[in-house]
Coordinates of C-alpha atoms and ligand atoms in Angstrom, one line a residue:
M1 CA 97.6 17.2 -118.2
Q2 CA 99.3 14.2 -120.7
Q3 CA 97.4 11.8 -121.5
F4 CA 98.3 7.9 -121.9
A5 CA 96.3 4.6 -123.1
M6 CA 96.5 1.0 -123.0
Y7 CA 97.7 -0.8 -125.9
I8 CA 96.1 -4.2 -127.0
N9 CA 96.8 -6.1 -130.4
G10 CA 98.9 -3.6 -131.7
A11 CA 96.7 -0.5 -131.2
S12 CA 95.8 1.9 -128.1
A13 CA 93.3 1.1 -126.2
N14 CA 90.8 3.0 -124.1
G15 CA 89.6 1.7 -120.7
Y16 CA 86.4 2.0 -119.0
K17 CA 87.6 4.9 -116.6
S18 CA 90.7 6.8 -116.4
L19 CA 92.8 7.3 -113.4
E20 CA 95.0 10.4 -112.7
V21 CA 98.5 9.6 -112.2
I22 CA 99.6 11.9 -108.9
N23 CA 103.3 13.6 -109.6
P24 CA 104.4 12.9 -105.5
A25 CA 107.1 16.1 -105.4
T26 CA 103.6 18.2 -105.9
G27 CA 100.5 16.3 -105.1
S28 CA 98.8 17.0 -107.8
A29 CA 97.9 15.1 -111.2
F30 CA 100.0 15.4 -114.1
A31 CA 98.6 12.5 -116.4
Q32 CA 95.6 10.6 -116.6
V33 CA 95.5 7.1 -117.7
Q34 CA 93.4 4.4 -119.4
C35 CA 92.1 2.2 -116.5
G36 CA 91.1 -1.2 -117.6
N37 CA 89.1 -4.5 -116.0
S38 CA 89.0 -7.8 -116.4
D39 CA 87.7 -7.6 -119.9
D40 CA 90.7 -5.5 -121.2
V41 CA 92.7 -8.4 -119.4
D42 CA 90.6 -11.3 -121.7
S43 CA 91.3 -9.1 -125.0
A44 CA 94.8 -8.6 -124.2
V45 CA 95.5 -12.5 -123.3
A46 CA 93.6 -13.3 -126.7
A47 CA 96.0 -10.6 -128.3
A48 CA 99.3 -12.5 -126.9
R49 CA 98.0 -16.0 -127.2
A50 CA 97.1 -15.2 -131.0
A51 CA 100.5 -13.9 -131.9
F52 CA 102.4 -16.8 -129.7
P53 CA 102.6 -19.3 -132.0
A54 CA 104.4 -17.3 -134.8
W55 CA 106.7 -15.2 -132.2
A56 CA 107.6 -18.5 -130.7
A57 CA 108.7 -19.6 -134.5
T58 CA 110.4 -16.5 -135.1
P59 CA 114.2 -17.5 -135.4
W60 CA 116.3 -16.8 -132.0
A61 CA 118.3 -14.3 -134.4
E62 CA 115.3 -12.4 -135.3
R63 CA 114.0 -12.1 -132.2
K64 CA 117.6 -10.9 -130.8
A65 CA 117.4 -8.2 -133.7
A66 CA 113.9 -7.3 -132.4
V67 CA 115.4 -6.9 -128.1
Q68 CA 118.2 -5.1 -129.9
K69 CA 116.2 -2.6 -131.4
L70 CA 114.2 -2.0 -128.1
A71 CA 117.5 -1.0 -126.7
G72 CA 117.7 1.3 -129.2
L73 CA 114.2 2.7 -128.7
L74 CA 115.1 3.0 -125.2
E75 CA 118.1 5.3 -126.0
A76 CA 116.4 7.2 -128.4
N77 CA 114.0 7.9 -126.4
M78 CA 116.4 8.5 -123.1
T79 CA 115.0 11.9 -122.0
E80 CA 111.4 11.9 -122.3
L81 CA 111.2 8.2 -120.6
M82 CA 113.7 9.8 -117.5
E83 CA 111.3 13.1 -117.2
L84 CA 108.1 10.5 -117.1
V85 CA 109.9 8.3 -114.6
T86 CA 111.0 11.4 -112.5
L87 CA 107.0 12.6 -112.5
E88 CA 105.5 9.5 -111.5
T89 CA 108.1 7.7 -108.9
G90 CA 109.4 11.2 -108.0
K91 CA 112.6 10.0 -107.7
P92 CA 115.3 12.9 -108.9
L93 CA 117.1 12.7 -112.5
G94 CA 120.2 12.5 -111.1
G95 CA 120.0 11.7 -107.6
L96 CA 121.9 10.3 -104.8
A97 CA 125.0 8.4 -106.0
Q98 CA 123.8 8.9 -109.2
I99 CA 120.7 6.8 -108.4
G100 CA 117.6 8.1 -110.0
S101 CA 115.9 8.1 -113.2
G102 CA 119.3 8.6 -115.1
M103 CA 120.3 5.4 -113.7
E104 CA 116.8 3.7 -114.5
L105 CA 116.9 4.1 -118.4
G106 CA 120.6 3.4 -117.9
G107 CA 119.5 0.3 -116.6
A108 CA 117.3 -0.4 -119.1
I109 CA 119.5 -0.3 -121.7
G110 CA 121.9 -1.8 -120.3
W111 CA 120.0 -4.7 -119.1
T112 CA 118.5 -5.1 -122.5
Q113 CA 121.7 -4.8 -124.6
Y114 CA 123.3 -7.6 -122.5
T115 CA 119.8 -10.3 -122.1
A116 CA 120.1 -9.7 -126.0
E117 CA 123.4 -11.3 -126.1
L118 CA 122.3 -14.4 -123.7
E119 CA 121.4 -17.9 -125.3
L120 CA 120.1 -21.1 -124.4
P121 CA 121.7 -23.7 -126.2
V122 CA 120.4 -27.2 -126.7
E123 CA 122.4 -29.6 -124.3
V124 CA 123.3 -33.1 -125.2
V125 CA 123.1 -35.3 -121.9
Q126 CA 123.9 -38.5 -123.8
D127 CA 125.1 -39.4 -127.7
D128 CA 126.3 -42.9 -128.3
D129 CA 125.0 -46.1 -129.8
Q130 CA 121.7 -46.3 -127.0
A131 CA 120.4 -43.0 -127.5
L132 CA 120.6 -39.5 -128.0
I133 CA 119.2 -37.4 -125.7
E134 CA 118.8 -33.9 -126.0
I135 CA 117.6 -30.9 -123.8
H136 CA 115.5 -28.4 -125.3
R137 CA 113.9 -25.1 -123.9
K138 CA 110.6 -24.0 -125.2
P139 CA 108.7 -20.6 -124.6
L140 CA 105.8 -21.1 -121.9
G141 CA 103.2 -19.4 -124.2
V142 CA 101.7 -15.7 -122.7
V143 CA 103.6 -14.1 -120.0
G144 CA 101.8 -12.1 -117.1
S145 CA 103.8 -9.2 -115.7
I146 CA 103.2 -7.4 -112.7
T147 CA 104.9 -4.6 -111.7
P148 CA 105.7 -2.1 -108.7
W149 CA 106.1 1.6 -108.4
N150 CA 109.7 2.2 -107.2
W151 CA 111.8 1.3 -110.4
P152 CA 108.6 0.7 -112.7
L153 CA 110.9 0.9 -116.0
M154 CA 113.6 -1.1 -115.1
I155 CA 111.4 -3.6 -113.9
A156 CA 108.9 -3.8 -116.7
I157 CA 112.3 -4.7 -118.8
W158 CA 113.6 -6.8 -116.3
H159 CA 110.4 -9.0 -117.2
V160 CA 109.4 -8.3 -120.8
I161 CA 112.8 -8.8 -122.1
P162 CA 113.5 -12.5 -121.1
A163 CA 110.1 -13.3 -121.8
L164 CA 110.2 -12.0 -125.6
L165 CA 113.9 -13.0 -126.3
T166 CA 112.9 -16.3 -125.3
G167 CA 109.7 -16.5 -127.7
N168 CA 107.2 -15.8 -125.1
T169 CA 104.3 -12.8 -125.5
V170 CA 103.4 -10.4 -122.5
V171 CA 100.5 -8.9 -121.0
I172 CA 102.1 -6.3 -118.4
K173 CA 100.6 -4.6 -115.8
P174 CA 102.3 -1.6 -114.5
S175 CA 101.5 -0.5 -110.9
P176 CA 98.7 2.3 -111.3
F177 CA 100.8 4.6 -109.1
T178 CA 103.2 5.1 -112.1
P179 CA 101.9 3.2 -115.2
T180 CA 102.9 6.2 -118.0
S181 CA 106.9 5.5 -118.7
T182 CA 105.8 1.3 -119.0
L183 CA 103.2 2.4 -121.2
R184 CA 105.4 4.7 -122.9
F185 CA 107.7 2.1 -124.0
V186 CA 105.2 -0.4 -124.8
E187 CA 103.6 2.2 -127.3
L188 CA 107.3 2.6 -129.0
A189 CA 107.7 -1.0 -128.6
G190 CA 104.6 -1.6 -130.9
S191 CA 107.1 0.2 -133.9
V192 CA 109.3 -2.9 -133.7
L193 CA 106.9 -6.1 -132.3
P194 CA 104.1 -7.5 -134.6
A195 CA 101.2 -7.6 -133.1
G196 CA 99.7 -8.8 -129.9
V197 CA 103.2 -9.5 -128.9
M198 CA 103.3 -7.1 -126.3
N199 CA 100.2 -6.0 -124.8
A200 CA 99.7 -3.4 -121.5
V201 CA 96.8 -3.1 -119.6
V202 CA 96.3 -0.7 -116.6
G203 CA 94.4 -1.4 -113.3
E204 CA 94.9 -2.0 -109.5
G205 CA 95.1 -4.9 -108.0
D206 CA 91.6 -6.5 -109.2
V207 CA 92.9 -6.3 -112.7
G208 CA 96.6 -8.3 -111.4
A209 CA 94.1 -10.9 -109.8
A210 CA 92.6 -11.5 -113.4
M211 CA 95.7 -12.1 -114.8
V212 CA 96.8 -14.1 -111.7
D213 CA 93.2 -16.2 -112.2
H214 CA 93.3 -16.5 -116.1
P215 CA 93.7 -19.9 -117.6
D216 CA 95.3 -18.6 -121.1
I217 CA 98.2 -16.9 -119.4
N218 CA 101.0 -19.6 -118.2
K219 CA 103.4 -17.7 -116.4
I220 CA 103.3 -14.6 -113.6
V221 CA 106.4 -12.5 -113.3
F222 CA 105.7 -10.4 -110.5
T223 CA 107.6 -7.6 -108.5
G224 CA 106.2 -6.2 -105.4
S225 CA 105.2 -6.9 -101.7
T226 CA 105.2 -10.1 -100.0
P227 CA 101.9 -9.9 -98.8
T228 CA 100.5 -9.6 -102.6
G229 CA 103.4 -12.4 -104.1
K230 CA 101.6 -14.8 -101.6
K231 CA 98.4 -14.2 -103.0
I232 CA 99.9 -15.0 -106.7
M233 CA 101.2 -17.9 -105.6
Q234 CA 98.0 -19.0 -104.4
G235 CA 95.4 -17.5 -107.5
A236 CA 98.2 -18.9 -109.9
A237 CA 97.3 -22.7 -108.7
S238 CA 94.7 -22.1 -110.9
N239 CA 96.4 -23.3 -113.8
L240 CA 99.6 -24.2 -112.4
K241 CA 101.2 -21.0 -113.6
R242 CA 104.7 -20.8 -113.7
I243 CA 105.7 -18.4 -111.4
T244 CA 108.8 -15.8 -110.6
L245 CA 108.1 -13.8 -107.5
E246 CA 110.3 -10.9 -106.4
L247 CA 109.3 -9.8 -103.1
G248 CA 110.0 -7.3 -100.0
G249 CA 113.5 -7.3 -98.5
N250 CA 114.1 -6.6 -94.8
D251 CA 118.3 -6.7 -95.9
A252 CA 120.9 -6.3 -92.9
G253 CA 123.9 -4.5 -93.3
I254 CA 126.8 -5.8 -90.8
I255 CA 129.7 -3.8 -89.8
M256 CA 132.6 -5.8 -88.7
P257 CA 134.9 -4.3 -85.9
G258 CA 137.6 -2.6 -86.6
T259 CA 136.4 -1.5 -89.9
D260 CA 137.7 1.8 -91.5
I261 CA 134.1 3.3 -91.3
E262 CA 135.1 7.0 -92.4
K263 CA 135.8 5.2 -95.7
I264 CA 132.5 3.6 -95.9
A265 CA 130.0 6.3 -94.5
D266 CA 129.1 7.3 -98.1
E267 CA 128.3 4.2 -99.7
I268 CA 126.6 3.3 -96.3
F269 CA 124.7 6.5 -96.7
A270 CA 123.6 5.6 -100.6
A271 CA 123.0 2.0 -100.2
C272 CA 120.4 2.8 -96.8
F273 CA 118.6 5.9 -98.7
H274 CA 118.9 6.1 -102.3
N275 CA 115.6 6.4 -104.1
N276 CA 114.4 7.3 -100.4
G277 CA 115.1 3.6 -99.3
Q278 CA 112.2 2.5 -101.8
T279 CA 114.3 -0.2 -103.5
C280 CA 113.7 -3.8 -102.7
A281 CA 117.6 -4.2 -102.0
A282 CA 117.9 -1.3 -100.1
L283 CA 119.8 -1.6 -96.8
K284 CA 117.4 -1.3 -94.3
R285 CA 118.5 -2.7 -91.0
L286 CA 122.2 -1.5 -90.3
Y287 CA 124.1 -3.5 -87.4
V288 CA 127.3 -1.5 -86.1
H289 CA 129.5 -2.8 -83.4
A290 CA 129.3 -0.9 -79.7
S291 CA 132.9 0.4 -80.1
Q292 CA 131.7 2.2 -83.5
Y293 CA 128.3 2.7 -82.6
E294 CA 128.5 6.3 -81.7
Q295 CA 130.6 7.2 -84.4
M296 CA 128.8 5.5 -87.4
G297 CA 125.6 7.3 -86.0
Q298 CA 127.5 10.3 -85.9
L299 CA 128.6 10.0 -89.7
L300 CA 125.2 9.3 -90.9
A301 CA 123.5 11.6 -89.0
E302 CA 125.8 14.4 -91.0
R303 CA 125.0 13.2 -94.1
A304 CA 120.9 12.6 -93.4
K305 CA 121.4 16.2 -92.6
A306 CA 123.2 17.6 -95.5
V307 CA 121.1 15.8 -98.2
V308 CA 119.2 17.7 -100.6
V309 CA 115.8 16.7 -100.8
G310 CA 113.3 18.1 -103.4
D311 CA 111.7 18.1 -106.8
G312 CA 113.4 15.3 -109.0
L313 CA 113.4 18.0 -111.9
D314 CA 115.5 19.9 -109.8
Q315 CA 118.9 18.9 -111.1
T316 CA 120.5 19.5 -107.7
T317 CA 118.0 17.7 -105.8
Q318 CA 119.0 13.8 -104.0
L319 CA 116.2 12.3 -102.8
G320 CA 112.9 13.0 -104.4
P321 CA 109.6 12.3 -102.1
I322 CA 108.2 9.3 -101.2
Q323 CA 106.3 8.0 -104.1
N324 CA 102.8 7.5 -102.6
A325 CA 100.6 9.2 -99.5
A326 CA 99.5 6.0 -98.3
Q327 CA 103.4 4.8 -98.2
L328 CA 104.6 8.5 -96.6
R329 CA 101.7 7.4 -93.6
I330 CA 103.3 4.0 -93.1
V331 CA 106.9 5.8 -92.7
E332 CA 105.6 8.2 -90.4
E333 CA 103.7 5.2 -88.0
L334 CA 107.3 3.6 -87.9
A335 CA 108.7 6.7 -87.0
D336 CA 106.0 6.8 -83.7
S337 CA 106.4 3.0 -82.9
A338 CA 110.5 3.9 -82.9
R339 CA 109.6 6.7 -80.9
A340 CA 107.3 4.5 -78.7
D341 CA 110.2 2.0 -78.5
G342 CA 112.7 4.7 -76.9
G343 CA 114.6 4.8 -80.6
R344 CA 116.9 8.4 -80.3
F345 CA 116.3 10.3 -83.8
L346 CA 119.6 11.4 -84.9
A347 CA 118.6 13.1 -88.1
G348 CA 115.0 13.6 -89.2
G349 CA 111.9 12.2 -87.9
Q350 CA 109.2 13.9 -89.3
R351 CA 107.7 15.3 -93.1
I352 CA 108.6 17.8 -94.6
A353 CA 105.9 20.8 -95.1
G354 CA 104.5 21.2 -98.3
D355 CA 101.8 19.3 -100.4
G356 CA 104.6 17.0 -101.7
Y357 CA 104.8 13.3 -99.9
F358 CA 108.4 14.5 -98.2
F359 CA 110.1 12.7 -95.3
A360 CA 113.3 13.7 -93.8
P361 CA 116.0 11.6 -93.9
T362 CA 115.6 10.0 -90.7
I363 CA 118.0 7.6 -88.5
V364 CA 117.6 6.0 -85.4
A365 CA 119.9 4.7 -82.7
D366 CA 118.7 2.5 -79.7
L367 CA 116.4 0.3 -81.4
S368 CA 116.8 -3.3 -81.4
D369 CA 115.5 -6.8 -83.0
G370 CA 111.7 -6.9 -81.7
S371 CA 110.8 -3.0 -82.6
R372 CA 108.5 -2.7 -86.0
L373 CA 111.5 -0.5 -87.4
V374 CA 114.2 -3.3 -87.1
D375 CA 111.6 -6.2 -88.2
E376 CA 109.6 -4.9 -91.2
E377 CA 110.4 -3.3 -94.1
P378 CA 110.1 0.8 -93.9
F379 CA 110.2 1.0 -97.6
G380 CA 111.1 4.5 -97.2
P381 CA 113.9 7.0 -95.8
I382 CA 114.2 5.5 -92.3
V383 CA 116.8 3.4 -90.9
P384 CA 117.4 2.0 -87.8
L385 CA 120.9 1.4 -86.4
I386 CA 121.6 -1.0 -84.3
K387 CA 124.6 -1.8 -81.8
Y388 CA 126.0 -5.2 -81.3
D389 CA 128.9 -6.7 -79.2
D390 CA 129.5 -10.3 -80.6
I391 CA 130.2 -11.7 -84.4
E392 CA 128.1 -15.1 -83.9
D393 CA 125.2 -12.8 -82.2
V394 CA 124.6 -10.2 -84.7
L395 CA 124.4 -12.8 -87.6
R396 CA 121.7 -14.7 -85.5
R397 CA 119.6 -11.7 -85.3
A398 CA 120.3 -10.5 -88.9
N399 CA 119.2 -14.0 -89.9
A400 CA 116.0 -13.7 -87.7
N401 CA 113.6 -12.2 -90.1
D402 CA 111.2 -13.8 -92.7
R403 CA 112.7 -12.1 -95.4
G404 CA 115.8 -12.9 -97.2
L405 CA 116.6 -10.8 -100.4
G406 CA 120.0 -9.4 -99.9
G407 CA 122.6 -8.9 -97.5
S408 CA 126.1 -7.4 -96.5
V409 CA 128.9 -7.6 -94.6
W410 CA 131.5 -4.5 -94.5
G411 CA 134.8 -5.0 -93.5
D412 CA 138.8 -4.6 -93.9
D413 CA 139.7 -8.4 -94.0
V414 CA 137.8 -9.0 -96.7
A415 CA 138.0 -12.6 -96.1
A416 CA 136.7 -13.1 -92.6
A417 CA 133.7 -10.4 -94.7
A418 CA 132.9 -12.5 -96.9
A419 CA 133.1 -15.9 -94.8
L420 CA 130.1 -14.1 -92.8
A421 CA 128.0 -13.0 -95.5
M422 CA 128.1 -16.7 -96.8
R423 CA 126.3 -17.1 -93.8
L424 CA 123.7 -14.7 -94.7
E425 CA 120.4 -16.3 -94.8
S426 CA 119.7 -14.3 -98.3
G427 CA 119.5 -14.3 -102.1
T428 CA 122.1 -11.7 -102.5
A429 CA 125.3 -11.8 -100.2
W430 CA 127.5 -8.2 -100.8
V431 CA 130.7 -7.6 -99.5
N432 CA 131.9 -3.9 -99.1
T433 CA 128.7 -3.0 -100.9
H434 CA 125.1 -3.2 -100.9
G435 CA 122.3 -3.5 -103.3
S436 CA 125.0 -3.5 -106.5
I437 CA 123.3 -5.9 -109.0
Q438 CA 124.0 -6.5 -112.7
P439 CA 122.5 -8.4 -115.7
N440 CA 125.0 -10.8 -115.6
A441 CA 124.2 -12.1 -111.8
P442 CA 121.1 -14.1 -110.8
F443 CA 118.8 -12.1 -108.2
G444 CA 115.9 -13.5 -106.4
G445 CA 114.9 -13.6 -102.8
V446 CA 115.1 -16.8 -100.3
K447 CA 112.4 -17.6 -97.5
Q448 CA 109.9 -14.7 -98.0
S449 CA 111.5 -12.3 -100.4
G450 CA 110.4 -14.3 -103.3
V451 CA 110.6 -17.5 -105.9
G452 CA 113.2 -17.8 -108.4
V453 CA 115.9 -15.6 -109.8
E454 CA 116.0 -12.9 -112.5
F455 CA 118.8 -11.9 -114.7
G456 CA 121.4 -13.8 -116.8
A457 CA 121.3 -17.0 -118.4
H458 CA 119.4 -18.7 -114.8
G459 CA 117.1 -16.1 -115.0
L460 CA 116.2 -16.7 -118.9
A461 CA 115.5 -20.2 -118.2
E462 CA 112.9 -19.1 -116.1
Y463 CA 110.6 -18.0 -119.2
T464 CA 111.0 -21.6 -120.6
S465 CA 110.0 -25.3 -119.9
I466 CA 112.3 -27.9 -120.6
Q467 CA 111.5 -30.3 -123.3
T468 CA 113.3 -33.4 -123.2
L469 CA 114.3 -35.5 -126.8
K470 CA 115.3 -39.0 -126.6
I471 CA 115.9 -40.8 -130.2
A472 CA 116.5 -44.4 -129.1
R473 CA 119.3 -46.2 -131.4
Ligands
NAD1 P1 102.3 -4.3 -104.1 O1 102.4 -5.6 -103.8 O2 101.8 -3.4 -103.3 O3 101.8 -4.0 -105.7 C1 102.7 -4.5 -106.8 C2 101.7 -4.7 -107.9 O4 100.6 -5.7 -107.7 C3 101.1 -3.6 -108.5 O5 101.1 -3.8 -109.7 C4 99.6 -4.2 -107.9 O6 98.9 -3.2 -108.8 C5 99.3 -5.4 -108.4 N1 98.5 -6.2 -107.3 C6 98.0 -5.8 -106.1 N2 97.4 -6.3 -105.7 C7 97.6 -7.6 -106.4 C8 96.4 -9.1 -106.3 N3 95.7 -9.5 -105.6 N4 96.8 -9.9 -107.6 C9 97.8 -9.5 -108.5 N5 98.4 -8.1 -108.3 C10 98.2 -7.5 -107.5 O7 104.1 -3.7 -104.3 P2 104.5 -2.2 -104.3 O8 103.8 -1.4 -103.2 O9 104.3 -2.0 -105.7 O10 105.7 -2.2 -104.4 C11 106.6 -2.0 -103.3 C12 106.9 -4.0 -102.8 O11 107.8 -4.3 -103.7 C13 107.9 -3.5 -101.4 O12 107.8 -4.6 -100.5 C14 109.3 -4.3 -102.2 O13 111.0 -4.3 -101.1 C15 108.9 -4.9 -103.3 N6 109.8 -4.9 -104.5 C16 110.5 -6.1 -104.3 C17 111.4 -6.6 -105.7 C18 112.4 -7.5 -106.0 O14 113.4 -7.6 -106.8 N7 112.5 -8.2 -104.9 C19 111.9 -5.0 -106.4 C20 111.0 -4.0 -106.1 C21 110.3 -4.0 -105.4

């Protein structure tokens, strides 16, 4: 069994107990991880606080060089990290539409490299005989990062790289379901970063809450569920921490009437089912015009029945298991409620026998808004297909949800599709694609899908505060 430790002040650290990390493809533990408590949070924050002045004073070019070295470490250790991601999440090495651990590592490397090139130059807003006024960006201090289990390493990178580049020090807490790839990365990073600049603690919600309450943490960047995000917003009030919250979504996709649906079926299927639907901005509610409803259902059902489900370490696997037993139960419960609501199952609908947390890719027709499967984020391989007649009505229904992460409109008339997409209440509106994120495009949620954005210069700025310098003349 592989062993993993926490990482505090430049050294491995043991906790007060160890946790088993389950491989969801087998239901058995593959690793043991040291688990901490609020004392370990105190130690990690103290180390990060002590390291902050020197790291903040390190010239930008040197921090950039350090971040570039982190990208190199990810690249050099890609095979090992990919395997850890697959073991802990269940996601395939390759996967449906190549959205698996390979992409997770490729994304982690690409985001790191791209972010390293970003800058936040001084802005001059006035320079005349009255005054010189400049806007400077300063690091916040200690950043606490709390991550979920669906894209553990990539999301860790999204949090820590902009924090480090801008001169903050970091304490990261991965999900206890998927801590191994993050712990290995933080350990590797220890060869590049001064002691205390990046620390990792392990634990459940109580350890996250201890970070949120901690008076010496200046910002929490959190990716996870909306209910936890609400608790974090409340807790962060204790010392008015800055927050970035990337929360749950229930993204709608609308296919406009007359669209060539055979052409888009593969992409729609992948937008719904990659990583088993366990992606914040997966397509989770598909609205199809009545004239194409049955045909679209058939196209998706064919794909759901043909997709290869299995152990992610097997190169031929396209979809792995659901990441954990509790999430599997949520998916089963939503399937049951869809059945009770009169849903017509075009594919799947039940667990796949065996020890792993496998669930057959499931498409449910004949449900409408008001059914739990439509209104709630399933975060699993089950997608409702919803019929509509009128474009204004479908837009209203797509927007009648308290989440607003992403949304998409699919159509051959691109201008009409874009005009409709821009009326979606979502942080990102996609046209003829869904869920495709990239490091230069800000990403975040509106409504109850989040606060703030990540990526690009807008995302980088969230790890800084403004200091206005005015020199009177
Ligand atoms: P979760 O909220 O259960 O847990 C996320 C993290 O928060 C874990 O590390 C957990 O230990 C920690 N935590 C739990 N309770 C806490 C508390 N009271 N205080 C502080 N930390 C606490 O989420 P999850 O189940 O791991 O992830 C799935 C959810 O994440 C889905 O809703 C998904 O849509 C969302 N998500 C959003 C994005 C995005 O970018 N918007 C990306 C990925 C996942």
